[in-house]
Amino acid sequence: MTKKIDLENHFASEAWVDALLKNEGLPRLRRDPDSTYTMDAAPGVSLPYRVLDTLLDLGEGRIALLDRAGIDVAVLSLAAPGTEPFEPTLGAKVARVTNDALAEAIDKHPDRFQGFATLAPKDADSAAKELERAVKELGFKGWNTHSNFGDSFIDEKRYWPVLAKAEELGVPIYLHPTYSIVPQFQTYGIGLAGPSFGFGAETAMVMMRLITGGVFDVFPKLKIILGHYAEGLPFMLDRVDRAYIQGHVRTDPAIAPPLKRMPSDYLRDNMVASTSGNYLPAAVVCTRTTLGSRRMVIGSDHPFESMDQCMNFLEAQPMSGEEREDLYWRTAASLGIGA
Ligand code: GRE
Ligand code: ZN
């Protein structure tokens, strides 16, 4: 039987919700008069937040949805914006408590749930230690992080200790979108800044920052998982090399170091794409043609998207038996994530 492993399946912890409710700056959660919630994500960017109960369910409700969609295992990750944007001491505390809460839920359903760690990377050395604890002691499968940390991006050198630790432990980093810090994405509210465009555009930019910053020459074995069919990057696989082919790139080791390879080589070798929240058949074909099925994993994006819709869509896409096995579990297994 073909196993199905979902690598983008979100949860919330009580500690995280509490920290967001108490946060005086952004991001913050606000309880509305009608007892629903609003996420104030960034300046001018707010969204109704109707998924909190579903995010908090780490028990039978989630298992029932997995069963209905035919998903065997979900690798659970804290919802955006994670713990990265909090003040570092608070972030580290919320991260640790959240990782422990997730480990407890996994202990109750070890054959259905696995986990990605959440970290507070602004104290990079202690975040690296927490990643090691999460992987070695809690059995987690990697780090789920976000397209920005509130004021900075993952490619910056001060975060390299965490990248070094992920490479050393041999675990992937899931680079998930969050509410963009690029002001030009914020002008028109969540419509531009959110999942329709800003999420993916910022995340794709950050993957390109990792490449252009020479991070994969320093950490060649690092694997970055991007959702939403790698946020459109498969479509760019030829285009990303153009400035290099045309000889326009003037490298300055202090800014943009000379790269050992073409940008597209890093996209092929250091990136894996998940299927979350995009039901365009041409996106499946493009990703499979450019990256190959050995670089594709299932992502349902529950509860922001539907596990059912994801699996019904994937089941209906034409692909060989071999390609389907790659997408459903074999690529995940190559990342150390098995059912
Ligand atoms: C997500 O985490 O994937 C997400 C959000 C908020 C809105 C839409 C969405 O965190 O897909
Ligand atoms: Zn998601």
Short mmCIF file of C-alpha atoms and ligand atoms in Angstrom, two decimals:
data_model
loop_
_atom_site.label_atom_id
_atom_site.label_comp_id
_atom_site.label_asym_id
_atom_site.label_seq_id
_atom_site.Cartn_x
_atom_site.Cartn_y
_atom_site.Cartn_z
CA MET A 1 0.00 0.00 0.00
CA THR A 2 1.18 3.43 -0.81
CA LYS A 3 1.84 5.47 2.28
CA LYS A 4 0.94 9.15 2.30
CA ILE A 5 2.98 11.60 4.36
CA ASP A 6 1.86 15.22 4.72
CA LEU A 7 4.72 17.64 5.43
CA GLU A 8 2.67 20.83 5.79
CA ASN A 9 0.05 20.36 8.49
CA HIS A 10 -0.26 23.10 11.09
CA PHE A 11 -1.10 23.23 14.78
CA ALA A 12 -1.12 25.82 17.56
CA SER A 13 -0.01 25.49 21.18
CA GLU A 14 -1.72 27.19 24.12
CA ALA A 15 1.55 28.98 24.96
CA TRP A 16 1.83 30.40 21.44
CA VAL A 17 -1.80 31.61 21.36
CA ASP A 18 -1.31 33.17 24.78
CA ALA A 19 1.85 34.99 23.67
CA LEU A 20 0.07 36.32 20.55
CA LEU A 21 -2.93 37.48 22.61
CA LYS A 22 -0.63 39.32 25.01
CA ASN A 23 1.74 40.74 22.40
CA GLU A 24 1.55 44.52 22.36
CA GLY A 25 3.34 44.84 19.05
CA LEU A 26 2.75 42.89 15.84
CA PRO A 27 1.93 40.12 15.16
CA ARG A 28 -0.87 39.77 17.62
CA LEU A 29 -4.14 37.90 18.03
CA ARG A 30 -7.19 39.84 19.09
CA ARG A 31 -10.47 38.42 20.35
CA ASP A 32 -13.39 40.02 18.53
CA PRO A 33 -16.69 40.97 20.22
CA ASP A 34 -18.38 37.99 18.51
CA SER A 35 -15.69 35.73 20.09
CA THR A 36 -13.92 34.93 16.87
CA TYR A 37 -10.34 36.14 16.43
CA THR A 38 -8.42 38.53 14.24
CA MET A 39 -4.73 38.20 13.47
CA ASP A 40 -3.09 41.61 13.22
CA ALA A 41 -0.18 40.41 11.18
CA ALA A 42 1.69 43.48 9.97
CA PRO A 43 1.00 47.20 9.58
CA GLY A 44 -2.30 47.39 7.67
CA VAL A 45 -2.46 43.62 7.31
CA SER A 46 -5.14 41.82 9.35
CA LEU A 47 -7.18 38.71 8.73
CA PRO A 48 -10.11 37.00 10.43
CA TYR A 49 -8.68 33.98 12.21
CA ARG A 50 -11.32 31.26 12.21
CA VAL A 51 -9.01 28.29 12.45
CA LEU A 52 -7.84 28.51 16.04
CA ASP A 53 -9.88 25.59 17.42
CA THR A 54 -8.81 23.38 14.53
CA LEU A 55 -5.17 24.39 15.00
CA LEU A 56 -5.37 23.56 18.71
CA ASP A 57 -6.80 20.07 18.08
CA LEU A 58 -3.92 17.62 18.39
CA GLY A 59 -6.20 14.66 18.99
CA GLU A 60 -9.14 12.78 17.57
CA GLY A 61 -10.51 15.58 15.37
CA ARG A 62 -7.26 15.83 13.46
CA ILE A 63 -6.94 12.04 13.21
CA ALA A 64 -10.47 11.86 11.76
CA LEU A 65 -9.53 14.41 9.08
CA LEU A 66 -6.35 12.48 8.28
CA ASP A 67 -8.40 9.29 7.97
CA ARG A 68 -10.96 10.92 5.72
CA ALA A 69 -8.26 12.27 3.41
CA GLY A 70 -6.34 8.98 3.45
CA ILE A 71 -3.19 10.56 4.91
CA ASP A 72 -1.15 8.13 7.00
CA VAL A 73 1.24 10.54 8.73
CA ALA A 74 1.23 14.30 9.26
CA VAL A 75 4.45 16.10 10.18
CA LEU A 76 3.04 18.90 12.33
CA SER A 77 4.34 22.46 12.33
CA LEU A 78 3.40 25.53 14.35
CA ALA A 79 1.32 27.98 12.29
CA ALA A 80 2.77 31.22 10.92
CA PRO A 81 4.30 33.47 12.16
CA GLY A 82 5.79 30.85 14.50
CA THR A 83 7.94 31.99 17.40
CA GLU A 84 10.55 33.83 15.33
CA PRO A 85 9.21 37.41 15.62
CA PHE A 86 8.85 37.44 19.41
CA GLU A 87 11.38 39.12 21.66
CA PRO A 88 14.16 36.48 21.91
CA THR A 89 13.69 35.41 25.55
CA LEU A 90 9.92 35.07 25.16
CA GLY A 91 10.36 33.38 21.77
CA ALA A 92 12.76 30.78 23.19
CA LYS A 93 10.37 30.00 26.04
CA VAL A 94 7.31 29.67 23.79
CA ALA A 95 9.34 27.54 21.36
CA ARG A 96 10.48 25.14 24.05
CA VAL A 97 7.03 24.74 25.61
CA THR A 98 5.49 24.33 22.14
CA ASN A 99 8.02 21.66 21.16
CA ASP A 100 7.27 19.78 24.37
CA ALA A 101 3.50 20.03 23.81
CA LEU A 102 3.91 18.70 20.27
CA ALA A 103 6.11 15.84 21.53
CA GLU A 104 3.36 14.90 23.98
CA ALA A 105 0.74 14.81 21.20
CA ILE A 106 3.06 12.69 19.05
CA ASP A 107 3.55 10.29 21.99
CA LYS A 108 -0.20 9.70 22.04
CA HIS A 109 -0.41 9.06 18.26
CA PRO A 110 3.09 7.97 17.26
CA ASP A 111 1.95 6.23 14.10
CA ARG A 112 0.02 9.29 12.81
CA PHE A 113 1.92 12.39 13.99
CA GLN A 114 5.52 13.50 13.60
CA GLY A 115 6.94 16.94 14.28
CA PHE A 116 8.95 19.86 13.01
CA ALA A 117 10.58 22.00 15.69
CA THR A 118 9.79 25.65 16.22
CA LEU A 119 12.75 27.84 17.21
CA ALA A 120 13.55 31.40 18.26
CA PRO A 121 16.62 31.97 16.08
CA LYS A 122 17.48 35.48 17.28
CA ASP A 123 19.62 33.79 19.91
CA ALA A 124 21.11 31.53 17.28
CA ASP A 125 23.31 29.44 19.57
CA SER A 126 20.49 28.53 21.90
CA ALA A 127 18.16 27.91 18.93
CA ALA A 128 20.74 25.48 17.54
CA LYS A 129 20.77 23.70 20.92
CA GLU A 130 16.97 23.55 20.96
CA LEU A 131 16.99 22.07 17.45
CA GLU A 132 19.42 19.41 18.64
CA ARG A 133 17.21 18.65 21.65
CA ALA A 134 14.10 18.52 19.44
CA VAL A 135 15.72 16.11 16.99
CA LYS A 136 17.70 13.91 19.39
CA GLU A 137 15.42 13.86 22.42
CA LEU A 138 11.96 14.51 20.98
CA GLY A 139 12.50 12.69 17.67
CA PHE A 140 11.52 15.67 15.51
CA LYS A 141 12.24 15.64 11.80
CA GLY A 142 13.52 19.17 11.13
CA TRP A 143 12.85 22.85 11.66
CA ASN A 144 9.76 24.63 10.38
CA THR A 145 10.65 28.27 9.95
CA HIS A 146 9.29 31.31 8.17
CA SER A 147 10.01 33.72 5.35
CA ASN A 148 10.93 36.43 7.84
CA PHE A 149 11.73 36.75 11.53
CA GLY A 150 9.89 40.05 12.00
CA ASP A 151 12.89 42.18 11.08
CA SER A 152 15.32 39.95 9.21
CA PHE A 153 15.74 36.94 6.93
CA ILE A 154 17.20 33.47 7.48
CA ASP A 155 20.15 33.93 5.08
CA GLU A 156 21.82 36.50 7.37
CA LYS A 157 25.09 35.28 8.88
CA ARG A 158 23.87 35.66 12.44
CA TYR A 159 21.48 32.74 11.75
CA TRP A 160 24.12 30.45 10.29
CA PRO A 161 24.67 28.52 13.55
CA VAL A 162 21.12 27.16 13.19
CA LEU A 163 21.71 26.28 9.53
CA ALA A 164 24.97 24.58 10.48
CA LYS A 165 23.15 22.54 13.12
CA ALA A 166 20.41 21.45 10.69
CA GLU A 167 23.06 20.31 8.23
CA GLU A 168 25.03 18.54 10.96
CA LEU A 169 21.91 16.73 12.20
CA GLY A 170 20.91 15.91 8.61
CA VAL A 171 17.40 17.35 8.98
CA PRO A 172 15.51 19.57 6.51
CA ILE A 173 14.30 23.11 7.06
CA TYR A 174 10.72 23.82 6.00
CA LEU A 175 10.73 27.45 4.84
CA HIS A 176 7.09 28.46 5.24
CA PRO A 177 5.58 31.81 4.26
CA THR A 178 4.54 34.36 6.80
CA TYR A 179 3.14 37.87 6.72
CA SER A 180 5.67 39.85 4.73
CA ILE A 181 7.87 42.52 6.27
CA VAL A 182 8.46 44.08 2.85
CA PRO A 183 6.47 47.33 3.13
CA GLN A 184 5.40 47.29 -0.52
CA PHE A 185 3.49 44.05 0.12
CA GLN A 186 1.54 45.69 2.95
CA THR A 187 -0.06 48.58 1.03
CA TYR A 188 -3.22 46.71 0.02
CA GLY A 189 -3.80 44.56 3.10
CA ILE A 190 -4.01 40.79 3.23
CA GLY A 191 -5.15 40.53 -0.41
CA LEU A 192 -1.67 41.36 -1.65
CA ALA A 193 0.33 40.44 1.46
CA GLY A 194 -1.33 37.10 2.16
CA PRO A 195 -1.51 33.62 0.63
CA SER A 196 -2.61 34.96 -2.76
CA PHE A 197 0.73 36.54 -3.50
CA GLY A 198 2.90 38.12 -0.79
CA PHE A 199 3.44 34.87 1.11
CA GLY A 200 4.90 33.07 -1.86
CA ALA A 201 6.73 36.05 -3.33
CA GLU A 202 8.60 36.74 -0.09
CA THR A 203 9.38 33.05 0.48
CA ALA A 204 10.68 32.62 -3.08
CA MET A 205 12.80 35.75 -2.57
CA VAL A 206 14.25 34.29 0.61
CA MET A 207 15.16 31.03 -1.16
CA MET A 208 16.94 33.15 -3.77
CA ARG A 209 18.63 35.14 -0.97
CA LEU A 210 19.99 31.84 0.42
CA ILE A 211 21.35 30.98 -3.02
CA THR A 212 22.71 34.42 -3.90
CA GLY A 213 24.23 34.79 -0.44
CA GLY A 214 26.30 31.65 -1.04
CA VAL A 215 24.69 29.78 1.85
CA PHE A 216 24.58 26.46 -0.04
CA ASP A 217 28.29 26.69 -0.83
CA VAL A 218 28.88 26.86 2.93
CA PHE A 219 26.22 24.24 3.78
CA PRO A 220 26.02 22.08 0.65
CA LYS A 221 23.97 19.31 2.25
CA LEU A 222 21.24 21.63 3.56
CA LYS A 223 17.73 20.77 2.33
CA ILE A 224 15.04 23.44 2.22
CA ILE A 225 11.42 22.44 1.73
CA LEU A 226 9.18 25.09 0.17
CA GLY A 227 5.41 24.78 0.04
CA HIS A 228 2.99 25.77 -2.69
CA TYR A 229 5.03 24.02 -5.42
CA ALA A 230 8.18 25.77 -4.25
CA GLU A 231 6.39 29.12 -4.38
CA GLY A 232 6.65 29.32 -8.17
CA LEU A 233 10.41 28.76 -8.42
CA PRO A 234 10.11 25.70 -10.71
CA PHE A 235 8.68 28.04 -13.36
CA MET A 236 11.82 30.20 -12.96
CA LEU A 237 14.35 27.38 -13.25
CA ASP A 238 15.84 28.67 -16.49
CA ARG A 239 15.36 32.38 -15.80
CA VAL A 240 17.24 32.38 -12.48
CA ASP A 241 20.51 31.66 -14.30
CA ARG A 242 20.28 34.45 -16.87
CA ALA A 243 22.38 37.16 -15.16
CA TYR A 244 25.08 34.55 -14.53
CA ILE A 245 25.01 33.21 -18.10
CA GLN A 246 25.13 36.73 -19.49
CA GLY A 247 28.16 37.52 -17.32
CA HIS A 248 26.49 40.45 -15.61
CA VAL A 249 27.14 39.31 -12.07
CA ARG A 250 30.03 41.20 -10.47
CA THR A 251 30.70 39.41 -7.24
CA ASP A 252 31.98 41.13 -4.15
CA PRO A 253 32.87 38.63 -1.42
CA ALA A 254 31.56 41.06 1.19
CA ILE A 255 28.15 41.28 -0.48
CA ALA A 256 27.46 38.60 -3.07
CA PRO A 257 30.17 35.94 -3.04
CA PRO A 258 31.04 34.12 -6.24
CA LEU A 259 28.85 31.03 -6.48
CA LYS A 260 30.32 27.61 -7.17
CA ARG A 261 27.33 26.64 -9.27
CA MET A 262 24.42 28.11 -11.21
CA PRO A 263 21.38 29.24 -9.17
CA SER A 264 19.24 26.54 -10.78
CA ASP A 265 21.67 23.86 -9.55
CA TYR A 266 20.92 24.82 -5.94
CA LEU A 267 17.18 24.84 -6.65
CA ARG A 268 17.51 21.30 -7.98
CA ASP A 269 19.82 19.92 -5.29
CA ASN A 270 18.95 21.83 -2.12
CA MET A 271 15.20 22.36 -2.49
CA VAL A 272 12.15 20.13 -2.17
CA ALA A 273 8.64 21.27 -3.19
CA SER A 274 5.39 20.47 -1.42
CA THR A 275 1.93 20.53 -2.94
CA SER A 276 0.22 22.86 -0.47
CA GLY A 277 -2.64 25.22 -1.34
CA ASN A 278 -2.33 25.24 -5.13
CA TYR A 279 -4.68 23.18 -7.26
CA LEU A 280 -3.35 24.09 -10.69
CA PRO A 281 -2.57 20.94 -12.71
CA ALA A 282 0.07 22.83 -14.71
CA ALA A 283 1.91 23.59 -11.44
CA VAL A 284 2.20 19.85 -10.77
CA VAL A 285 3.50 19.21 -14.29
CA CYS A 286 5.95 22.13 -14.17
CA THR A 287 7.36 21.10 -10.79
CA ARG A 288 7.70 17.46 -11.82
CA THR A 289 9.32 18.37 -15.12
CA THR A 290 11.85 20.81 -13.67
CA LEU A 291 12.68 19.31 -10.25
CA GLY A 292 11.46 15.73 -10.71
CA SER A 293 9.16 13.67 -8.51
CA ARG A 294 12.11 12.86 -6.22
CA ARG A 295 11.96 16.51 -5.15
CA MET A 296 8.23 16.53 -4.37
CA VAL A 297 6.30 15.82 -1.17
CA ILE A 298 2.69 16.14 -0.06
CA GLY A 299 1.73 19.33 1.78
CA SER A 300 -1.96 19.78 2.69
CA ASP A 301 -1.68 23.12 4.52
CA HIS A 302 -4.34 22.02 7.01
CA PRO A 303 -6.30 23.86 8.39
CA PHE A 304 -5.76 26.84 6.08
CA GLU A 305 -6.59 24.48 3.23
CA SER A 306 -8.37 21.14 3.21
CA MET A 307 -6.62 17.79 3.53
CA ASP A 308 -9.45 16.25 1.47
CA GLN A 309 -9.14 18.74 -1.35
CA CYS A 310 -5.38 18.27 -1.45
CA MET A 311 -5.58 14.47 -1.69
CA ASN A 312 -8.54 14.44 -4.10
CA PHE A 313 -6.62 16.82 -6.35
CA LEU A 314 -3.40 14.79 -6.22
CA GLU A 315 -5.22 11.49 -6.81
CA ALA A 316 -6.79 12.99 -9.95
CA GLN A 317 -3.47 14.17 -11.44
CA PRO A 318 -1.97 11.92 -14.09
CA MET A 319 1.39 10.48 -13.03
CA SER A 320 3.16 7.13 -13.13
CA GLY A 321 3.00 4.76 -10.17
CA GLU A 322 6.67 5.47 -9.51
CA GLU A 323 6.13 9.27 -9.51
CA ARG A 324 3.16 8.92 -7.18
CA GLU A 325 5.21 6.86 -4.70
CA ASP A 326 7.94 9.51 -4.83
CA LEU A 327 5.46 12.29 -4.10
CA TYR A 328 3.50 10.40 -1.44
CA TRP A 329 6.39 9.01 0.65
CA ARG A 330 9.68 8.19 -1.05
CA THR A 331 11.01 11.75 -1.17
CA ALA A 332 9.96 12.23 2.46
CA ALA A 333 11.85 9.04 3.35
CA SER A 334 14.95 10.47 1.65
CA LEU A 335 14.66 13.43 4.07
CA GLY A 336 14.58 11.06 7.04
CA ILE A 337 10.79 11.21 7.37
CA GLY A 338 9.25 7.75 7.26
CA ALA A 339 5.78 6.35 7.98
C1 GRE B 1 -0.54 29.10 6.23
O1 GRE B 1 0.09 28.97 7.27
O2 GRE B 1 -0.37 28.35 5.28
C2 GRE B 1 -1.58 30.20 6.13
C3 GRE B 1 -1.70 31.13 7.17
C4 GRE B 1 -2.65 32.14 7.08
C5 GRE B 1 -3.47 32.24 5.98
C6 GRE B 1 -3.35 31.31 4.95
C7 GRE B 1 -2.42 30.31 5.00
O3 GRE B 1 -0.90 31.04 8.24
O4 GRE B 1 -2.29 29.41 4.00
ZN ZN B 2 1.00 26.50 5.55
#
